[in-house]
mmCIF file of C-alpha atoms in Angstrom:
data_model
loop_
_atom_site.group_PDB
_atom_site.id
_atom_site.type_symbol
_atom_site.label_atom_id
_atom_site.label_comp_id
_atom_site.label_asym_id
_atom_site.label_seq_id
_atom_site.Cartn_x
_atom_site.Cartn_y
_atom_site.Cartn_z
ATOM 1 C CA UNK A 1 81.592 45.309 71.386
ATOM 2 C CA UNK A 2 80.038 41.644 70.295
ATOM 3 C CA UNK A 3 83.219 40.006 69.299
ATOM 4 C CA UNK A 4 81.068 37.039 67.803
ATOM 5 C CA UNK A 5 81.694 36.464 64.051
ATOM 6 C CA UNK A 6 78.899 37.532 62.073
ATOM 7 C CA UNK A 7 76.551 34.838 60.497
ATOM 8 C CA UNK A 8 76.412 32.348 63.371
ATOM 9 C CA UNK A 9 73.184 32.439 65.407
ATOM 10 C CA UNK A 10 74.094 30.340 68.588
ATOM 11 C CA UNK A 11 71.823 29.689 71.804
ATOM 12 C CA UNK A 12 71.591 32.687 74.070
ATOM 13 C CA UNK A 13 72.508 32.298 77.526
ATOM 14 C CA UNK A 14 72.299 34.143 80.418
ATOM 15 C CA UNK A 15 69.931 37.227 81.229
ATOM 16 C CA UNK A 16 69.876 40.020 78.465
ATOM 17 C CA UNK A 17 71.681 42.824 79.226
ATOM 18 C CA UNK A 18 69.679 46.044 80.135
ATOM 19 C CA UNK A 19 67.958 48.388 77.152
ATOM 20 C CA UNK A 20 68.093 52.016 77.002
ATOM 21 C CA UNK A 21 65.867 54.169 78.793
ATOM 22 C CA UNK A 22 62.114 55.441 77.124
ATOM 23 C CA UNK A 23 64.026 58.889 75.886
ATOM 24 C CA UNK A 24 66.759 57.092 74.643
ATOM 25 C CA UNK A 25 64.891 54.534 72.334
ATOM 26 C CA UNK A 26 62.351 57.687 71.204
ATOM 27 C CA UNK A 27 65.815 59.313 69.951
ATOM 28 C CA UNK A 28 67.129 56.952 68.346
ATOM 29 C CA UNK A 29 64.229 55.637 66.585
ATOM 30 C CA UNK A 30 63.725 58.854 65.135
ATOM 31 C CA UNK A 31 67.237 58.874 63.901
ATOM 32 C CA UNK A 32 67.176 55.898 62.152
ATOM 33 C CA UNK A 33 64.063 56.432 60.332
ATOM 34 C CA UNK A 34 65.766 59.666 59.066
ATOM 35 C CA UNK A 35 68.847 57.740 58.310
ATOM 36 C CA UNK A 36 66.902 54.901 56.611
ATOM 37 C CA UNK A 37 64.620 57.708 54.269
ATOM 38 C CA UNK A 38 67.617 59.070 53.054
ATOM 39 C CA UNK A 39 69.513 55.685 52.631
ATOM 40 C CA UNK A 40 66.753 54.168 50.853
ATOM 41 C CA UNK A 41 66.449 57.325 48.368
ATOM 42 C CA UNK A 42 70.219 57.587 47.925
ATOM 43 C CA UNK A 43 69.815 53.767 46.652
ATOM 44 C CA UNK A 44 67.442 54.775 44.453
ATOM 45 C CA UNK A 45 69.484 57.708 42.977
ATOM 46 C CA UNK A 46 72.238 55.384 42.704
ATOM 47 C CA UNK A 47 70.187 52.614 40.736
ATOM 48 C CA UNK A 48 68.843 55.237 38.090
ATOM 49 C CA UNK A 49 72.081 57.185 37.319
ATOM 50 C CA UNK A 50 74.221 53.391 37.473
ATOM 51 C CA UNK A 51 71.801 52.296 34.374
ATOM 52 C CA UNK A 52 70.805 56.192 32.254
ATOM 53 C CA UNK A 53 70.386 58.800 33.885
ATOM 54 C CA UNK A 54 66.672 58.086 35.513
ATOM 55 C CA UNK A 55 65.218 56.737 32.138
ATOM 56 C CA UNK A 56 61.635 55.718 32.702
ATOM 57 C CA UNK A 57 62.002 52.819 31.299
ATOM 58 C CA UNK A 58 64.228 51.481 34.464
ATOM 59 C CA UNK A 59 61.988 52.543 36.807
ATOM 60 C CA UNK A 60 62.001 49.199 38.368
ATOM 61 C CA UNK A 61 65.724 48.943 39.314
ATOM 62 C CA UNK A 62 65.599 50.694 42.411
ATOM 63 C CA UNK A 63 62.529 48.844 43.513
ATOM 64 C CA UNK A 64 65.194 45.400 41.959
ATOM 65 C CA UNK A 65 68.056 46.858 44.189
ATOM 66 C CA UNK A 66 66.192 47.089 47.183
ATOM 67 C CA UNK A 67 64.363 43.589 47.352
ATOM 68 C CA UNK A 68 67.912 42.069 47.476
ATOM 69 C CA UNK A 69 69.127 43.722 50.669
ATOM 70 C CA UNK A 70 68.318 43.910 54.458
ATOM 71 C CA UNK A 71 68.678 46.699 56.969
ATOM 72 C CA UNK A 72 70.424 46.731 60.107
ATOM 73 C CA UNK A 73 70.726 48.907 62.799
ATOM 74 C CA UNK A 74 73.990 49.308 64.392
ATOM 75 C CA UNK A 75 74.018 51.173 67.428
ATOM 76 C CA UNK A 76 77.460 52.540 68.630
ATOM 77 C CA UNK A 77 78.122 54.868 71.801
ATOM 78 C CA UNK A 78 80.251 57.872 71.027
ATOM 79 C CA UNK A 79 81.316 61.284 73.538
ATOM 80 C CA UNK A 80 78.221 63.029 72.293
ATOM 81 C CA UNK A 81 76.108 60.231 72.563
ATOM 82 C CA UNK A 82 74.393 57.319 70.399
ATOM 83 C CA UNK A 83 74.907 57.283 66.886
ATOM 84 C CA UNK A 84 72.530 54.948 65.051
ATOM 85 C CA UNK A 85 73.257 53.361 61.315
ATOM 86 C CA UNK A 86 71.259 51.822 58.872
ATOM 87 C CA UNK A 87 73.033 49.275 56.755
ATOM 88 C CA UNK A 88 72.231 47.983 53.630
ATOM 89 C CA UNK A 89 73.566 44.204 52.863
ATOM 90 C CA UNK A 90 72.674 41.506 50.819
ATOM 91 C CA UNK A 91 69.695 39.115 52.074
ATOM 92 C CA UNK A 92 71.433 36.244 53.584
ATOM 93 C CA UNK A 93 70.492 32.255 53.595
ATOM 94 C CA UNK A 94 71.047 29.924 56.302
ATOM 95 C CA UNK A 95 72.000 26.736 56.649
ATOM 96 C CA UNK A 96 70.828 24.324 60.048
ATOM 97 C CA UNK A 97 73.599 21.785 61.337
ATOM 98 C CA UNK A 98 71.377 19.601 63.591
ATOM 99 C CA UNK A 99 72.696 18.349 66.834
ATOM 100 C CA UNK A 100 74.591 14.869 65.953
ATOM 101 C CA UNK A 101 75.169 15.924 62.260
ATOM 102 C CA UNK A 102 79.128 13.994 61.241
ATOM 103 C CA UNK A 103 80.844 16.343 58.993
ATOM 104 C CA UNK A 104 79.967 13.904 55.886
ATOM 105 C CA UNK A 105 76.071 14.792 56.949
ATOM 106 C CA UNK A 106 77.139 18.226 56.972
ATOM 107 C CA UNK A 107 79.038 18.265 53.490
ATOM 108 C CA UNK A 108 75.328 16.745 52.358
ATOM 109 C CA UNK A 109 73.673 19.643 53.936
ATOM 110 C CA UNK A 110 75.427 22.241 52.584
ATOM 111 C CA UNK A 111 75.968 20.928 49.030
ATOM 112 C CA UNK A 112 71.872 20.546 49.284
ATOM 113 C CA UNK A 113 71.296 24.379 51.130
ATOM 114 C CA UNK A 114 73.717 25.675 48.123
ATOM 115 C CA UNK A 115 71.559 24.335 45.625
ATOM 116 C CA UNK A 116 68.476 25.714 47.342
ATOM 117 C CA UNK A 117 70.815 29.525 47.169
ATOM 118 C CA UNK A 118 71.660 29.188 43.655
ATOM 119 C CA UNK A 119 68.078 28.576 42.317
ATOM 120 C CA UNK A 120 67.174 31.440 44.764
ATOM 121 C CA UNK A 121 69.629 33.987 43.676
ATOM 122 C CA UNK A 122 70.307 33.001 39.910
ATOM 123 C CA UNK A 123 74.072 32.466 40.576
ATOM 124 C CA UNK A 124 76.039 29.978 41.973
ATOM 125 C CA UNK A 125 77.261 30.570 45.630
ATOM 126 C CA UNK A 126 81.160 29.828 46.756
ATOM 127 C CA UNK A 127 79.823 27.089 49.159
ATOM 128 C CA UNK A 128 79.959 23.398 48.002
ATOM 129 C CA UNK A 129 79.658 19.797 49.443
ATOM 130 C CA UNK A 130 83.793 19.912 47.696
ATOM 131 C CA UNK A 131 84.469 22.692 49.329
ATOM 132 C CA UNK A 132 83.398 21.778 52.513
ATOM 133 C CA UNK A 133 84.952 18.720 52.547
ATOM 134 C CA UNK A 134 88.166 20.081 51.545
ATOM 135 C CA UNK A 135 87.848 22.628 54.503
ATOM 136 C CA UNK A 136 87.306 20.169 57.160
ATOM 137 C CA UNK A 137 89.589 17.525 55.934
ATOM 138 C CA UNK A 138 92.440 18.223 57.889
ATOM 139 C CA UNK A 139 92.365 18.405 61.267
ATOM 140 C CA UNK A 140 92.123 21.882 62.487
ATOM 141 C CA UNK A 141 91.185 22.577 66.245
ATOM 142 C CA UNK A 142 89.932 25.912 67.369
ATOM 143 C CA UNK A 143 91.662 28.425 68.793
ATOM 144 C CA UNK A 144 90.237 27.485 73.044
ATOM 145 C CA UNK A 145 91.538 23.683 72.640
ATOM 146 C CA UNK A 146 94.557 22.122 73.358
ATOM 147 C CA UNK A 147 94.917 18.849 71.866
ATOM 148 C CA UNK A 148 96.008 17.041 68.738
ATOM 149 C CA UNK A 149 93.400 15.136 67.506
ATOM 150 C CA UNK A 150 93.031 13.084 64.273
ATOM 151 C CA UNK A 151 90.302 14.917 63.084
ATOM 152 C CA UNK A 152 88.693 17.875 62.741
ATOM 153 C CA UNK A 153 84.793 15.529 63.770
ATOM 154 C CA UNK A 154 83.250 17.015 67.151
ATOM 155 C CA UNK A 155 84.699 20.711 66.896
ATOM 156 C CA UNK A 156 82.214 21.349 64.180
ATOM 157 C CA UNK A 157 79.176 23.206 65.695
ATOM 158 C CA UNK A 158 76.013 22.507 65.310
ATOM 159 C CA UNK A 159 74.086 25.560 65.099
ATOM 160 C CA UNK A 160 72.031 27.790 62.277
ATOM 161 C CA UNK A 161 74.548 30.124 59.933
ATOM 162 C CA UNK A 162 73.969 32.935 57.959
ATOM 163 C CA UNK A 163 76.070 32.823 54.522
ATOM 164 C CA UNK A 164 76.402 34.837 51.517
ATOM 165 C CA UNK A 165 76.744 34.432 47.860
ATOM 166 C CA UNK A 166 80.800 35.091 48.324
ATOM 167 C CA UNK A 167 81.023 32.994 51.818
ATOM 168 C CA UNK A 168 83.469 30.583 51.591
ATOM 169 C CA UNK A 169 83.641 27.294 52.837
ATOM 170 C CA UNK A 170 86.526 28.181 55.068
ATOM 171 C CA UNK A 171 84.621 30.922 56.287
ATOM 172 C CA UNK A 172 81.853 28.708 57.326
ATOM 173 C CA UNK A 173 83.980 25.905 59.009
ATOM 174 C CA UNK A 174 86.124 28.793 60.998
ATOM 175 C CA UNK A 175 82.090 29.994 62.331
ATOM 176 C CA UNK A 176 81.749 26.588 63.335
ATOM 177 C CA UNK A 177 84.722 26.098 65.165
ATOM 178 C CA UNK A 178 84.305 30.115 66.650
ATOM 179 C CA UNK A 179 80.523 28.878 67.666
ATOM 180 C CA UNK A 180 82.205 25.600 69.517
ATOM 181 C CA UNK A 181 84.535 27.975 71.547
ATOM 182 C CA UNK A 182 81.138 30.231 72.311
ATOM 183 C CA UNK A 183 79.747 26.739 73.666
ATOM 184 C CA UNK A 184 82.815 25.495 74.700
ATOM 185 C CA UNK A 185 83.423 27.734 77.508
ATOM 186 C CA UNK A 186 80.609 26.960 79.643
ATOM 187 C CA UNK A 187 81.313 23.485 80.783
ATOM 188 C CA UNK A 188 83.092 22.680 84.013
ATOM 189 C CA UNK A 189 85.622 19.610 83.352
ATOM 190 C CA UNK A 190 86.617 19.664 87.100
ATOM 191 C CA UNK A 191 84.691 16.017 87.608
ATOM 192 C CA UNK A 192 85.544 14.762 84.434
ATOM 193 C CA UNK A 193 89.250 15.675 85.854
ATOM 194 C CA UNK A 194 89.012 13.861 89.277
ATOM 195 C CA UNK A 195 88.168 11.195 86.997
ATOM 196 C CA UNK A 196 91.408 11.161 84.728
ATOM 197 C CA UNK A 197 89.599 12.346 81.503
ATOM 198 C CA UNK A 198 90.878 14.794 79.404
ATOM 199 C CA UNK A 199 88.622 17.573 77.814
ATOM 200 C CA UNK A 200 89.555 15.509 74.331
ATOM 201 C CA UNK A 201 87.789 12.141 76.215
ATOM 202 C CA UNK A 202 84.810 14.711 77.202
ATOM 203 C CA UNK A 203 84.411 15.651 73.742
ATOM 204 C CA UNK A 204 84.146 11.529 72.375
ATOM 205 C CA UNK A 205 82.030 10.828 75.256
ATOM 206 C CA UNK A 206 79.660 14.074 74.609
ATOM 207 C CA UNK A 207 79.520 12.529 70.794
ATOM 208 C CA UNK A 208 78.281 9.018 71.764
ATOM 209 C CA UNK A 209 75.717 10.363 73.908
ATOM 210 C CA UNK A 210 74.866 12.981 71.364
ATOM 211 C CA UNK A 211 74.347 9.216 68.668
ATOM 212 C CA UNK A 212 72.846 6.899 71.635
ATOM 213 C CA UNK A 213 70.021 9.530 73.068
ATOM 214 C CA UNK A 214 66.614 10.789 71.443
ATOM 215 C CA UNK A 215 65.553 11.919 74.945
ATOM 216 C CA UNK A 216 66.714 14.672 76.340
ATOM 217 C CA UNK A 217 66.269 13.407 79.931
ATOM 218 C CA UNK A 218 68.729 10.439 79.250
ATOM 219 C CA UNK A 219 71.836 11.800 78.321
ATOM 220 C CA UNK A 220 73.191 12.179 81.699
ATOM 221 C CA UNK A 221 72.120 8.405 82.119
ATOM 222 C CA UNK A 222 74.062 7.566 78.787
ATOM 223 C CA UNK A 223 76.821 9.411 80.255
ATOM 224 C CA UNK A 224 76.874 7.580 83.639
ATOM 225 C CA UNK A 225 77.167 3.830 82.017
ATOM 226 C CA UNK A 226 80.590 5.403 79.694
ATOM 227 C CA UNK A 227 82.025 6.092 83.040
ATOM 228 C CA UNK A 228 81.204 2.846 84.978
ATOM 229 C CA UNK A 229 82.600 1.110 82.408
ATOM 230 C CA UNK A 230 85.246 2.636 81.489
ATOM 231 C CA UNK A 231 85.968 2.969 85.498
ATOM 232 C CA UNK A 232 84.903 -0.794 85.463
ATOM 233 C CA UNK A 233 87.753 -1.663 82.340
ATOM 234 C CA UNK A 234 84.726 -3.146 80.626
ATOM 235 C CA UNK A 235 84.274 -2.170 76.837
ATOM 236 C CA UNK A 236 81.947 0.026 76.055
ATOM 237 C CA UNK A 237 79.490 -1.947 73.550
ATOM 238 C CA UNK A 238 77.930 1.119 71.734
ATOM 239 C CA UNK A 239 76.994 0.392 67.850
ATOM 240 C CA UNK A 240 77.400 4.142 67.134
ATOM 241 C CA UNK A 241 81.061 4.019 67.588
ATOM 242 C CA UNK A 242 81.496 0.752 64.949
ATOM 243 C CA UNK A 243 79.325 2.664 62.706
ATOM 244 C CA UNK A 244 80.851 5.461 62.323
ATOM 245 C CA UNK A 245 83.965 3.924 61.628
ATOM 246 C CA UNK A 246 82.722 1.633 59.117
ATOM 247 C CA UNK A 247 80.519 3.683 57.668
ATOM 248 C CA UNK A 248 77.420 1.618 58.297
ATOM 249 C CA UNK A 249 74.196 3.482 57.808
ATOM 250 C CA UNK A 250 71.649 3.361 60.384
ATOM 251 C CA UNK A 251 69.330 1.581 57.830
ATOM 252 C CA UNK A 252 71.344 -1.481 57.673
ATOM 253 C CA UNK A 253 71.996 -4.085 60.532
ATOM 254 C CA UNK A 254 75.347 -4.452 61.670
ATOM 255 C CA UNK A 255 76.472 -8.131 60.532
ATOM 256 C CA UNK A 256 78.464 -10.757 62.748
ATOM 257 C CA UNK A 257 81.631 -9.885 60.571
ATOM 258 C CA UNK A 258 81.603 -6.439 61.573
ATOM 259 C CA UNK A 259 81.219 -7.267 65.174
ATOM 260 C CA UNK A 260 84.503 -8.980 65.050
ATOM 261 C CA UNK A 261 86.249 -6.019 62.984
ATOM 262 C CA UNK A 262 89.430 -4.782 64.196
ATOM 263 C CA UNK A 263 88.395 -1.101 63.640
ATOM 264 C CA UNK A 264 89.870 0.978 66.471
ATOM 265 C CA UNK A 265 86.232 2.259 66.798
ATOM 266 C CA UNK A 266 84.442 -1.311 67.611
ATOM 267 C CA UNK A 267 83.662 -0.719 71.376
ATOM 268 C CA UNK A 268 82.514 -4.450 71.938
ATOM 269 C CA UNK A 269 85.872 -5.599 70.987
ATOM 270 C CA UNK A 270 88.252 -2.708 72.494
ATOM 271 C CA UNK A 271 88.554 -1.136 75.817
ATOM 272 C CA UNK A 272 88.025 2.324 76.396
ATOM 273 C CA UNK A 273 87.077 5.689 74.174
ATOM 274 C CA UNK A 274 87.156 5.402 70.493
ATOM 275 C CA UNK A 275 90.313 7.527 69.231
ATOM 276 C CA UNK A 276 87.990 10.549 67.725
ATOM 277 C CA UNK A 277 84.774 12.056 68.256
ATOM 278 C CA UNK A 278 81.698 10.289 66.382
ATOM 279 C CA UNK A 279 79.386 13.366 65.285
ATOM 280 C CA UNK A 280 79.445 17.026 66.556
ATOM 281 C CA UNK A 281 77.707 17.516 69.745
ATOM 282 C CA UNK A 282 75.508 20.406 71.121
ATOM 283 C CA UNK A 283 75.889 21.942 74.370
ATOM 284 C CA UNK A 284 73.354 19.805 76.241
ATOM 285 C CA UNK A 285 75.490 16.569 75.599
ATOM 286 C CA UNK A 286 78.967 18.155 76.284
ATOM 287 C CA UNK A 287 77.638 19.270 79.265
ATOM 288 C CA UNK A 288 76.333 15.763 80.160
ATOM 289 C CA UNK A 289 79.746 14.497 79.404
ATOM 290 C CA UNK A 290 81.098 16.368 81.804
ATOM 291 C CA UNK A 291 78.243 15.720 84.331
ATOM 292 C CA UNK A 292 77.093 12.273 84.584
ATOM 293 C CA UNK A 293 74.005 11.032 86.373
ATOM 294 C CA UNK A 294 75.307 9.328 89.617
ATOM 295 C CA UNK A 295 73.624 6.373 89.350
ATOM 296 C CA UNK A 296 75.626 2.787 88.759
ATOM 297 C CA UNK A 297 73.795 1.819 85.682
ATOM 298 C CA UNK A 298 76.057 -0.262 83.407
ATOM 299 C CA UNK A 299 74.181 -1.541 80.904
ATOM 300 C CA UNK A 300 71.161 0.024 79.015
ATOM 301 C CA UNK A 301 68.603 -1.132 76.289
ATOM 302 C CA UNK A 302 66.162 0.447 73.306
ATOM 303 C CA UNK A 303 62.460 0.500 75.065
ATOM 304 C CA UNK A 304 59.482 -0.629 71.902
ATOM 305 C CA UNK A 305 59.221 3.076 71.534
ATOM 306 C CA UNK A 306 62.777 3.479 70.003
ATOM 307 C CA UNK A 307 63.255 6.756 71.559
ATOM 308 C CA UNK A 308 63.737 5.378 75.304
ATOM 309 C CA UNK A 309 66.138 3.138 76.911
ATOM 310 C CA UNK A 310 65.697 0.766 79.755
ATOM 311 C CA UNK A 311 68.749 0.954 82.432
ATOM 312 C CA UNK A 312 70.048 -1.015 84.988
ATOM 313 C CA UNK A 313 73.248 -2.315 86.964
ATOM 314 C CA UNK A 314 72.627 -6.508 86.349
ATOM 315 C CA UNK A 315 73.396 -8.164 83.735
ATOM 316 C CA UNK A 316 70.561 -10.697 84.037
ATOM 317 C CA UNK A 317 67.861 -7.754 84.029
ATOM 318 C CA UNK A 318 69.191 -6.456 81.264
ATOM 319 C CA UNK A 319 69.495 -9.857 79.122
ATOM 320 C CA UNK A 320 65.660 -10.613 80.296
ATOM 321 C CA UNK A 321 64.384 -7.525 78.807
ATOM 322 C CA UNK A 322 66.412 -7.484 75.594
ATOM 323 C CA UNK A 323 65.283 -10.942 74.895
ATOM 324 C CA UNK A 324 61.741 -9.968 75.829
ATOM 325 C CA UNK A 325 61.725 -7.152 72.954
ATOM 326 C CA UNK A 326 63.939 -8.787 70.374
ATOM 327 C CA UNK A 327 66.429 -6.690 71.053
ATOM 328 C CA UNK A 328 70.108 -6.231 70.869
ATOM 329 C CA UNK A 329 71.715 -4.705 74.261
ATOM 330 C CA UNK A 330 74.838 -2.798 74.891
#
């Protein structure tokens, strides 16, 4: 039985499992086009009698009924053998959480996806940017983590969801946090172990490298400099983590006085991790969290192409280039 919770569409992994044999997908296809002939006619019959009786002059409901649902088949094994089911239920909409989203960008998404449902549908949905933000306000953890933690930023999935007119917000933030479990589960924290981090630290560090890395191909690179320098005692210098905790957009350059801010999250003033995650990471960068590049790389740099970053180990090399591009360094 797929114990997943119905609505989130997460990446598949692994090898699919193996179909039915030639016979068995001639039977059951059969089946469910006999099912789904007299499904769609009962729904018919239904729509006339609920509005007179089969007037003519409602001959359009069924056709109204029908363009508002979707059919699945479900597929269950029983002593006698397959039983396929067609279900009728209501068309869902989906809403995208990219890779890196904070749960503020999510609360934007969702008030802005809702709108998009209600214009769509003619009636307001339950989800809401209020909502949302009231469901994720307090720090809830999901159900494969052990830790305390401040709050609820990092355990919220990014992934597409299905919703419905009557999903709640609570509904969708308890997908999210099912979806990090699904996710969860597949990284190995025995290196980030030998190296006194807790899966909590793996979790920050997989956020930073989720805000420092366009490129897929550097995020095990990003990874490696957190751990020399936090193995080094040297703070960490990453923007992303000041901020996110001052809430400075990306738009706007970070000024001298914020530099110097006290915020637990300034990383060029502090030692070590900031206390919470910074965004919600994907897979890829939880997994680079937990698997650095071994390389010695302390210090890295934005290449003219603002998607790449130039790495090294000295200090010198990495001063030269900034100041050769006008840029800052970390």
């Amino acid at each position: 039985m797929d114990k997943r919770r119905r609505g989130v569409i997460p990446p598949r992994q692994g090898r699919p499992p193996e179909g039915p044999n030639p016979g068995q997908v001639t039977r059951r296809r059969i089946l469910a086009l006999g099912v789904l002939i007299l499904l769609l006619g009962g729904l018919g019959w239904l729509a006339v009698a609920a509005i007179g009786g089969g007037d003519n002059s409602s001959s359009s409901a069924p056709t109204t009924l029908a363009s508002t649902l979707v059919y699945r088949t479900v597929t269950r094994s029983t002593a006698t053998g397959p039983v396929v089911t067609v279900i009728g239920m209501p068309q869902p909409f989906h809403v995208v959480f990219p890779e890196g989203f904070t749960r503020k960008q999510m609360a934007d998404r969702v008030a802005a996806v809702a709108q998009i449902a209600a214009h769509k549908s003619k009636s307001r949905p339950k989800l809401s940017k209020r909502s949302y933000l009231a469901a994720t306000a307090t720090p809830r953890v999901p159900s494969c983590f052990r830790a305390k933690p401040r709050r609820i930023e990092g355990f919220l999935f990014p992934a597409t969801y299905e919703f419905f007119q009557q999903t709640s917000s609570l509904q969708l933030v308890q997908d999210q946090l099912d979806a990090f479990c699904e996710n969860w589960k597949q990284i190995d924290l025995g290196y980030a172990r030998s190296k006194n981090l807790t899966p909590y630290d793996v979790l920050i560090i997989a956020s930073m490298v989720e805000k420092e890395t366009l490129s897929p191909d550097e995020r095990q690179l990003v990874s490696a400099v957190i751990y020399n320098r936090l193995h080094a005692r040297m703070p960490l210098g990453i923007d992303a983590t000041l901020r996110y905790g001052l809430d400075i957009p990306p738009t706007e350059s970070i000024h001298q006085s914020q530099l110097e801010s006290n915020s637990p999250y300034n990383t060029r003033k502090r030692q070590g991790l900031p206390p919470t995650p910074i965004a919600n990471p994907g897979l890829a960068s939880m997994q680079a969290a937990a698997h650095p590049a071994k390389v010695k790389y302390l210090y890295f740099v934005r290449k003219p192409d603002k998607k790449h970053h130039f790495f090294t180990a000295n200090y010198k090399a990495f001063q030269d280039y900034a100041n050769a591009h006008g840029y800052g360094g970390q």
